[in-house]
Coordinates of C-alpha atoms in Angstrom, one line a residue:
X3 CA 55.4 37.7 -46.3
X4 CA 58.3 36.2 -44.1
X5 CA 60.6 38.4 -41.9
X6 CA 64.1 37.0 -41.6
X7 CA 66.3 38.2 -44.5
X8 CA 68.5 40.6 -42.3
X9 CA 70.3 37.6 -41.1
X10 CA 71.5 36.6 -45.0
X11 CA 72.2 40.1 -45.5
X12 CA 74.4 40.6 -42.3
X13 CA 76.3 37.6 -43.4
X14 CA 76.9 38.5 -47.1
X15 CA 77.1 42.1 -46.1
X16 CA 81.3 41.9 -46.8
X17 CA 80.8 39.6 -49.5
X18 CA 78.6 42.2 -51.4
X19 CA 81.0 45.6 -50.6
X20 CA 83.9 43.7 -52.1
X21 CA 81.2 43.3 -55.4
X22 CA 81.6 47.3 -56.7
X23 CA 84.2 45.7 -58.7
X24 CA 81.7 43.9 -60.7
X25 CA 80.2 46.6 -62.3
X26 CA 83.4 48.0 -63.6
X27 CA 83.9 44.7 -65.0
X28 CA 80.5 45.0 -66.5
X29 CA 81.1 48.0 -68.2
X30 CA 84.6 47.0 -69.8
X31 CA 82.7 44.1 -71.5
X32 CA 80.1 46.6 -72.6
X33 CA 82.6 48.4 -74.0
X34 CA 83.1 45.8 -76.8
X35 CA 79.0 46.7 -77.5
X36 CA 79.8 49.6 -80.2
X37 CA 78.6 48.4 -83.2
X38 CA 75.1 49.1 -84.9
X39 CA 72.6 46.2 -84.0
X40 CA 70.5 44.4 -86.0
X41 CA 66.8 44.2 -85.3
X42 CA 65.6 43.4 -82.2
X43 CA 64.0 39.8 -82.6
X44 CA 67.3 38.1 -83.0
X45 CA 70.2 39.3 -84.8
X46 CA 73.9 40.5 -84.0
X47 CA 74.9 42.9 -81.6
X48 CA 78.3 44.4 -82.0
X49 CA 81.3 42.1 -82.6
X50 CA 79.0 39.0 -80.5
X51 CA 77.5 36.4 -83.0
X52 CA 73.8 36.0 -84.1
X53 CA 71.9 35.3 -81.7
X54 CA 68.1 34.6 -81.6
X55 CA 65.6 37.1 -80.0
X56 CA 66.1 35.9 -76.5
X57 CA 62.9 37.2 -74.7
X58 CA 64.2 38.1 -70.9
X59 CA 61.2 38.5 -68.0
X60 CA 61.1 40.8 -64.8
X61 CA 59.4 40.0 -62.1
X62 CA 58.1 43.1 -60.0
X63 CA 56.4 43.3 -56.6
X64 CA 55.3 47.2 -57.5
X65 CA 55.3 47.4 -61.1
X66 CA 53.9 50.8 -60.9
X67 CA 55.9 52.2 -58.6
X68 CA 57.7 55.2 -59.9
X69 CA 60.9 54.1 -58.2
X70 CA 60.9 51.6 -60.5
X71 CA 60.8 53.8 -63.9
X72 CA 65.1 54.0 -64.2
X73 CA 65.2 49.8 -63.5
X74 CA 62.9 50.4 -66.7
X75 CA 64.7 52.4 -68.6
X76 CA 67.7 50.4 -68.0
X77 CA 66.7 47.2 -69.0
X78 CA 65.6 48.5 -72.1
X79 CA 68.7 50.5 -72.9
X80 CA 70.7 47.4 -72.4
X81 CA 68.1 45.3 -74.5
X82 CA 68.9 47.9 -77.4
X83 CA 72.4 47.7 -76.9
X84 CA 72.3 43.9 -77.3
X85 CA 69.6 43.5 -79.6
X86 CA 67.1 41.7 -78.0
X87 CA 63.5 42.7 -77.3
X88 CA 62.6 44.9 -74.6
X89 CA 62.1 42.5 -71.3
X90 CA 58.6 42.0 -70.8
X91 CA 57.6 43.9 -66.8
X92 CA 55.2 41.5 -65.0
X93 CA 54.3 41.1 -61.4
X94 CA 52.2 42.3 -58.7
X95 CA 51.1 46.2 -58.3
X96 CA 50.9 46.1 -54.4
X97 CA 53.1 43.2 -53.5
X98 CA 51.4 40.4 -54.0
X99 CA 53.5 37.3 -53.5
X100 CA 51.3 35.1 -55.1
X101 CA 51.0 37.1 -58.1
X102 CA 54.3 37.5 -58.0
X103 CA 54.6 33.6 -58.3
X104 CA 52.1 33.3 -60.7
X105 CA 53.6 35.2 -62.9
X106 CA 57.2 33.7 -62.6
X107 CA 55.1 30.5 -63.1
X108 CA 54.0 31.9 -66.8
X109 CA 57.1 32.8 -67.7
X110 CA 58.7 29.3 -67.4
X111 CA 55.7 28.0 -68.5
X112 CA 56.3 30.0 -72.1
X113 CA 59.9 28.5 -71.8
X114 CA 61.3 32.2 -71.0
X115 CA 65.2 32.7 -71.9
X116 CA 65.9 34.4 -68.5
X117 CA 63.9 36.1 -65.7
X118 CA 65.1 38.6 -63.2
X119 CA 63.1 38.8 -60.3
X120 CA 62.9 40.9 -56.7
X121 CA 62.8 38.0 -54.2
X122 CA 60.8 40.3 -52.2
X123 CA 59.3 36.9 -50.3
X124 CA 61.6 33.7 -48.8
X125 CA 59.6 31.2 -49.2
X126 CA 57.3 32.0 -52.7
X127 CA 59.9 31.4 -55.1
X128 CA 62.3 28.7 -54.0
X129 CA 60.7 25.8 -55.9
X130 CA 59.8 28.1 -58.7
X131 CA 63.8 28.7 -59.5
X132 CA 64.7 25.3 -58.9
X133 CA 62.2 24.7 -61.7
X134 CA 63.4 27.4 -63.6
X135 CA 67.0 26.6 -63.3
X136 CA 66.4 22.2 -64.0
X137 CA 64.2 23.8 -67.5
X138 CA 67.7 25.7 -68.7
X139 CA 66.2 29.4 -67.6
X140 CA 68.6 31.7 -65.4
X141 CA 67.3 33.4 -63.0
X142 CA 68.8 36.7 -61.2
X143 CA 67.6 38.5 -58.4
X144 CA 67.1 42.1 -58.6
X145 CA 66.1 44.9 -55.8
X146 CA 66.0 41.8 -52.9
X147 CA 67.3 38.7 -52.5
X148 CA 66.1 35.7 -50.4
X149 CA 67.7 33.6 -48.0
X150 CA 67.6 29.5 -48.8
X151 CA 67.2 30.5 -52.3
X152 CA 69.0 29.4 -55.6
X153 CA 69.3 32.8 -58.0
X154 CA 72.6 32.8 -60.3
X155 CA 73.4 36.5 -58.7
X156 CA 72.1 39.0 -57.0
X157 CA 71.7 42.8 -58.5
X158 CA 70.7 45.7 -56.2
X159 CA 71.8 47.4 -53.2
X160 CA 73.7 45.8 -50.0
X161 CA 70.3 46.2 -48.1
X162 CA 71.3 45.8 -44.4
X163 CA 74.2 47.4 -45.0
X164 CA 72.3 50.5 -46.0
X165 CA 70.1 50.8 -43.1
X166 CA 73.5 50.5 -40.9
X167 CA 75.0 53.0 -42.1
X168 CA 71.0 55.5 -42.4
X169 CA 71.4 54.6 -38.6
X170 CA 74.7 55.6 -37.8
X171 CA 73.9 59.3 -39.9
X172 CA 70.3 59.2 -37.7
X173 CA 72.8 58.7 -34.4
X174 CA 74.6 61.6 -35.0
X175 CA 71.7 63.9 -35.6
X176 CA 69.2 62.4 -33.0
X177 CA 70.4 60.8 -29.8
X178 CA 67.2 60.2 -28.0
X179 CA 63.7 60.4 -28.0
X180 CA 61.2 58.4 -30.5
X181 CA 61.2 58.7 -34.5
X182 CA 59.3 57.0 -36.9
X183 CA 60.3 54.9 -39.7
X184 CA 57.9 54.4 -42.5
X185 CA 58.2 50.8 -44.2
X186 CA 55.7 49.6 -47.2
X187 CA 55.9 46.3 -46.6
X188 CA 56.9 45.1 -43.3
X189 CA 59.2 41.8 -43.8
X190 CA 59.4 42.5 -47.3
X191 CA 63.3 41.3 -48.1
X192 CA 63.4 44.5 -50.2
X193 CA 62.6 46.8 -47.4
X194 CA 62.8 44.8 -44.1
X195 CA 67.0 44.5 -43.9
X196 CA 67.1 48.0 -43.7
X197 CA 65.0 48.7 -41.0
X198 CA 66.8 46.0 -39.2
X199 CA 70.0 47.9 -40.1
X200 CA 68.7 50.8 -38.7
X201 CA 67.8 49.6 -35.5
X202 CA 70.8 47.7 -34.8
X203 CA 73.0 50.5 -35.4
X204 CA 71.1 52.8 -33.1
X205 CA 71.2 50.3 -30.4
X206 CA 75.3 50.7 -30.8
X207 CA 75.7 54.3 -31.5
X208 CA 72.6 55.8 -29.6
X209 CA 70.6 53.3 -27.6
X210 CA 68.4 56.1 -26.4
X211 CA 66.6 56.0 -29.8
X212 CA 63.4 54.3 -30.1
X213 CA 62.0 53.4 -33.2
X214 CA 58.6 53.3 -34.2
X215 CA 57.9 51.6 -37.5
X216 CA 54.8 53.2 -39.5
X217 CA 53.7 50.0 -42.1
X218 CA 52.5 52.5 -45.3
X219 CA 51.5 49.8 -47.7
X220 CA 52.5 48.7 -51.1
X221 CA 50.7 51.9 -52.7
X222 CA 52.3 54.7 -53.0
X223 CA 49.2 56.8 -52.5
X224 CA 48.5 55.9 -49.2
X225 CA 51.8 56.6 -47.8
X226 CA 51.5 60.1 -47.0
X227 CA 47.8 59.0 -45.2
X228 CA 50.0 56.7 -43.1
X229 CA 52.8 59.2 -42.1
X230 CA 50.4 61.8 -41.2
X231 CA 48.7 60.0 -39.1
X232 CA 51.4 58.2 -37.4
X233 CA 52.9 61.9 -36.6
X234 CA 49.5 63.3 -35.5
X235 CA 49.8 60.6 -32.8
X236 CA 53.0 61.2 -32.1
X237 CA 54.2 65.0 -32.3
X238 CA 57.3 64.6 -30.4
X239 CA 58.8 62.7 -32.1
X240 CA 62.7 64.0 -32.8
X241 CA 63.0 62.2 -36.3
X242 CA 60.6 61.2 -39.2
X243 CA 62.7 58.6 -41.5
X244 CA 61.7 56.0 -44.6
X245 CA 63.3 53.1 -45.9
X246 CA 61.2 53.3 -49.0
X247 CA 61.1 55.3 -52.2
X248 CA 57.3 56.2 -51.3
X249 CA 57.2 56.9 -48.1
X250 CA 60.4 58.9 -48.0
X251 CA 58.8 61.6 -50.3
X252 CA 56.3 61.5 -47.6
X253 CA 57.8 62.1 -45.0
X254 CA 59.5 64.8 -46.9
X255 CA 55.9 66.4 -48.1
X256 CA 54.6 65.8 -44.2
X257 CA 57.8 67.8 -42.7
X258 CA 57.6 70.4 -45.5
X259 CA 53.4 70.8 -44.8
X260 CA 53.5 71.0 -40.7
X261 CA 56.5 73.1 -41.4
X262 CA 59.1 70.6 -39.3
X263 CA 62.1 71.6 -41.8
X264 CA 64.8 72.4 -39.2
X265 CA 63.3 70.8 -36.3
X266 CA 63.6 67.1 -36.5
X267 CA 65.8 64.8 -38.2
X268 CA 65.0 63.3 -41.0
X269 CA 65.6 61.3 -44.2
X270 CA 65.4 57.9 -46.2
X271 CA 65.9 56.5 -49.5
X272 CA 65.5 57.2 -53.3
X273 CA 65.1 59.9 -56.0
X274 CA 61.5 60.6 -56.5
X275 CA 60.7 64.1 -56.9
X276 CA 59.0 65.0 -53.8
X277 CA 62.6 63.4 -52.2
X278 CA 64.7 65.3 -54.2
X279 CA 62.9 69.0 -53.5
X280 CA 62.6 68.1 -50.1
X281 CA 66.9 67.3 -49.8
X282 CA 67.1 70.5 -51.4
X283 CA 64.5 72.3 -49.8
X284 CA 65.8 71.2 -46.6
X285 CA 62.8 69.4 -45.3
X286 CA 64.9 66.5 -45.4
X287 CA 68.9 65.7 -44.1
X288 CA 69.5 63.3 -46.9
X289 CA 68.5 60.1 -48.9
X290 CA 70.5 58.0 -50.0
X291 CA 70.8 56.5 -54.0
X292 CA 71.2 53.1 -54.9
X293 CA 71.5 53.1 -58.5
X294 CA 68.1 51.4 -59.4
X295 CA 69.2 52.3 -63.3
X296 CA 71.6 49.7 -63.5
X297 CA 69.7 46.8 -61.4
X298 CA 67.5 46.4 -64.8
X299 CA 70.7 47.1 -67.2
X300 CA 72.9 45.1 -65.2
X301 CA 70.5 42.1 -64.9
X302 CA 69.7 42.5 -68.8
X303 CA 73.8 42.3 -69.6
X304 CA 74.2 39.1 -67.3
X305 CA 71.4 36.9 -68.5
X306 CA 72.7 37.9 -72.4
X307 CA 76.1 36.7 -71.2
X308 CA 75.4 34.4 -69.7
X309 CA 73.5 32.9 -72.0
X310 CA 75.7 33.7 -75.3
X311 CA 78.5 32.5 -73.0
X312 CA 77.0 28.6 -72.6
X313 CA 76.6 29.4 -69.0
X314 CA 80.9 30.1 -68.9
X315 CA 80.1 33.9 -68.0
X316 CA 78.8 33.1 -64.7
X317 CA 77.0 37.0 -63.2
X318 CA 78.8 38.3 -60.4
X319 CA 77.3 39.8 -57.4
X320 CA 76.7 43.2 -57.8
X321 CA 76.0 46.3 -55.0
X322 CA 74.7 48.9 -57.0
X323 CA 75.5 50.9 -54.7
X324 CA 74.9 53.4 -51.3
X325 CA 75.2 57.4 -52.0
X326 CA 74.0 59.6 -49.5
X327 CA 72.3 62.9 -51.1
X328 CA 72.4 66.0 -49.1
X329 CA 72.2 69.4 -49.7
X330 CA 75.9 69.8 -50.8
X331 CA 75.3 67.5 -53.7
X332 CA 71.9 67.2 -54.5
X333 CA 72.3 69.7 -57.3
X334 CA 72.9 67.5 -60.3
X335 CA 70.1 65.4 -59.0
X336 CA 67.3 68.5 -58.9
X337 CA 68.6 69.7 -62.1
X338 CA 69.3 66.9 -64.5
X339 CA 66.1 65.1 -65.2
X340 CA 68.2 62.4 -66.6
X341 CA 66.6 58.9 -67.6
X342 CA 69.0 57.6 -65.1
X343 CA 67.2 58.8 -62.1
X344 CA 63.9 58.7 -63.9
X345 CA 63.6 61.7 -65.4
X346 CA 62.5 61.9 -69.2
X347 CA 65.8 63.3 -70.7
X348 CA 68.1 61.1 -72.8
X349 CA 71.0 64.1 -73.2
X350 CA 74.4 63.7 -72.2
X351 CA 75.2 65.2 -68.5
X352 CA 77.5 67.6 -68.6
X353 CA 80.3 66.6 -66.2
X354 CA 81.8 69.4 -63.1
X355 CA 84.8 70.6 -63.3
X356 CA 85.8 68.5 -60.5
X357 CA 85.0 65.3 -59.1
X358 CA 84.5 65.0 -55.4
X359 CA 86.6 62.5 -53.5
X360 CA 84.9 58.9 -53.1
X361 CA 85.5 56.7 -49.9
X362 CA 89.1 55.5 -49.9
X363 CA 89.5 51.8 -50.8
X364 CA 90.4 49.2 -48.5
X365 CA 92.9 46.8 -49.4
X366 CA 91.8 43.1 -49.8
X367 CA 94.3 41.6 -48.5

């Protein structure tokens, strides 16, 4: 894999915080989406015309990776909703580029009607949209985007932008000293913009901070393995950190098991369910959501558009989104087991009785 995508991201990092508005504007389209659809192999959804059974392709670099079961459940919700069938989930298991491409290959290769794909690699994929795009196929990135390449949109979280601001919460906890960072795929453009993020805001807020990155693969079972062992050689360290869905919930079962909670700082990224016990167990100061729910629902919705539109719906870019979860609001989290955050229940949330204050907007002008 290349390194190199923290540059795009610094870049586009304005560009994609002024992009929240998109997803509002997503959802007042959806709102038109009320009626009963016909079946799913072509047919009409709500007030939109016939349409045929447009058959939509994701690209994955870790299709089994549990983070990945809400981007699951939200393409398909939003296939259902549109009456389409369900996306078909294709890629690598452990971040294989060249599986990756092979399979992006096959899916313009059986002429497609949209792919959505995690440009997890710069290079891999470049000729691959081109060809895509020059056969009539859009194609949207989802989870990471590339630099030098040609996607309609991007979907996902402001990646660089979210290390900044992990860094700027590690500053105020731990001011020197070493901590680790586990990564699963070093250079990845899904994972390596927030490391970068994370080490250039320490160097600004507390330069006395070194970082030591712990590569913890692709599988999610050998993460832990990594952690440990990285710790074990380094016991004074003042922080153990992630910027990973797997090797966050490590770290949280590594502090938890050599009984750290309290001692060091701590945190990283995702809802798994190790992550999610240790926030509210304390083991760890926070993680932060991005919404991975809506980066297969949101992709789903643009292609359709963008198809039924003749190409005149163009997809915005969309930030899904940076929440930190701590241990003041990591209730509804531990408790909801919603399909939204991966969890197996399809019941409505109940709502509290008040909402907390968001960041204030800035003005665009």
């Amino acid at each position: 894999m290349t390194a190199g995508p923290s540059a795009t991201s610094r870049r586009t990092a304005l560009k994609y915080l002024g992009a929240g508005s998109a997803t509002m504007a997503a959802g007042t389209l959806l709102a038109a989406c009320t009626g009963v659809q016909e079946a799913q192999n072509g047919g009409k959804a709500g007030p939109f015309p016939s349409t045929p059974g447009w058959r939509f392709v994701f690209v994955n670099h870790v299709t089994t990776n549990s983070f990945f079961v809400p981007t699951r459940s939200g393409l398909a919700d939003a296939a259902a909703l549109l009456g389409v069938p369900e996306p078909q989930w294709t890629g690598s298991e452990n971040g294989n580029v060249a599986q990756m491409a092979s399979a992006m290959d096959t899916a313009i290769n059986s002429k497609a009607d949209g792919i959505a794909i995690a440009l997890t690699d710069d290079n891999a994929f470049v000729d691959l949209t081109k060809r895509a795009l020059g056969a009539g196929i859009p194609v949207i990135a989802y989870n990471a985007s590339a630099a030098g390449n040609y996607p309609l949109t991007y979907v996902g979280q402001d990646l660089y932008l979210s290390g900044f601001r992990m860094g700027q919460r590690i500053a105020q906890k731990v001011t020197s000293g070493d901590i680790l960072v586990g990564i699963a795929q070093p250079g990845g453009n899904n994972v390596q913009p927030r490391l970068d993020g994370i080490t250039d805001a320490l160097k600004q807020a507390a330069p006395g901070v070194r970082v030591q990155s712990v590569n913890t693969g692709a599988e999610q079972a050998g993460e832990l393995n990594a952690m440990t062992a990285a710790y074990t050689g380094n016991t004074a360290v003042k922080g153990i950190y992630a910027v990973d869905a797997g090797s966050t919930a490590a770290c949280a079962k590594l502090i938890a098991d050599r009984k750290l909670t309290g001692k060091i700082g701590s945190g990283g990224f995702d809802l798994l369910d190790d992550t999610v016990t240790g926030v509210k167990d304390g083991a760890l100061d926070f993680t932060i959501d991005q919404s991975p729910y809506l980066q297969g629902f949101l992709s789903v919705l643009y292609l359709y558009l963008f198809r039924l539109s003749g190409t005149l719906v163009a997809p915005p870019v969309t930030d899904t989104g940076l929440t930190f979860v701590t241990k003041e609001n990591v209730g509804p989290y531990a408790s909801a087991g919603s399909r939204f955050e991966g969890g197996a229940k399809k019941d409505v949330i109940a709502m509290p009785s008040s909402i907390p204050l968001p960041p204030a907007s800035t003005s665009s002008r």
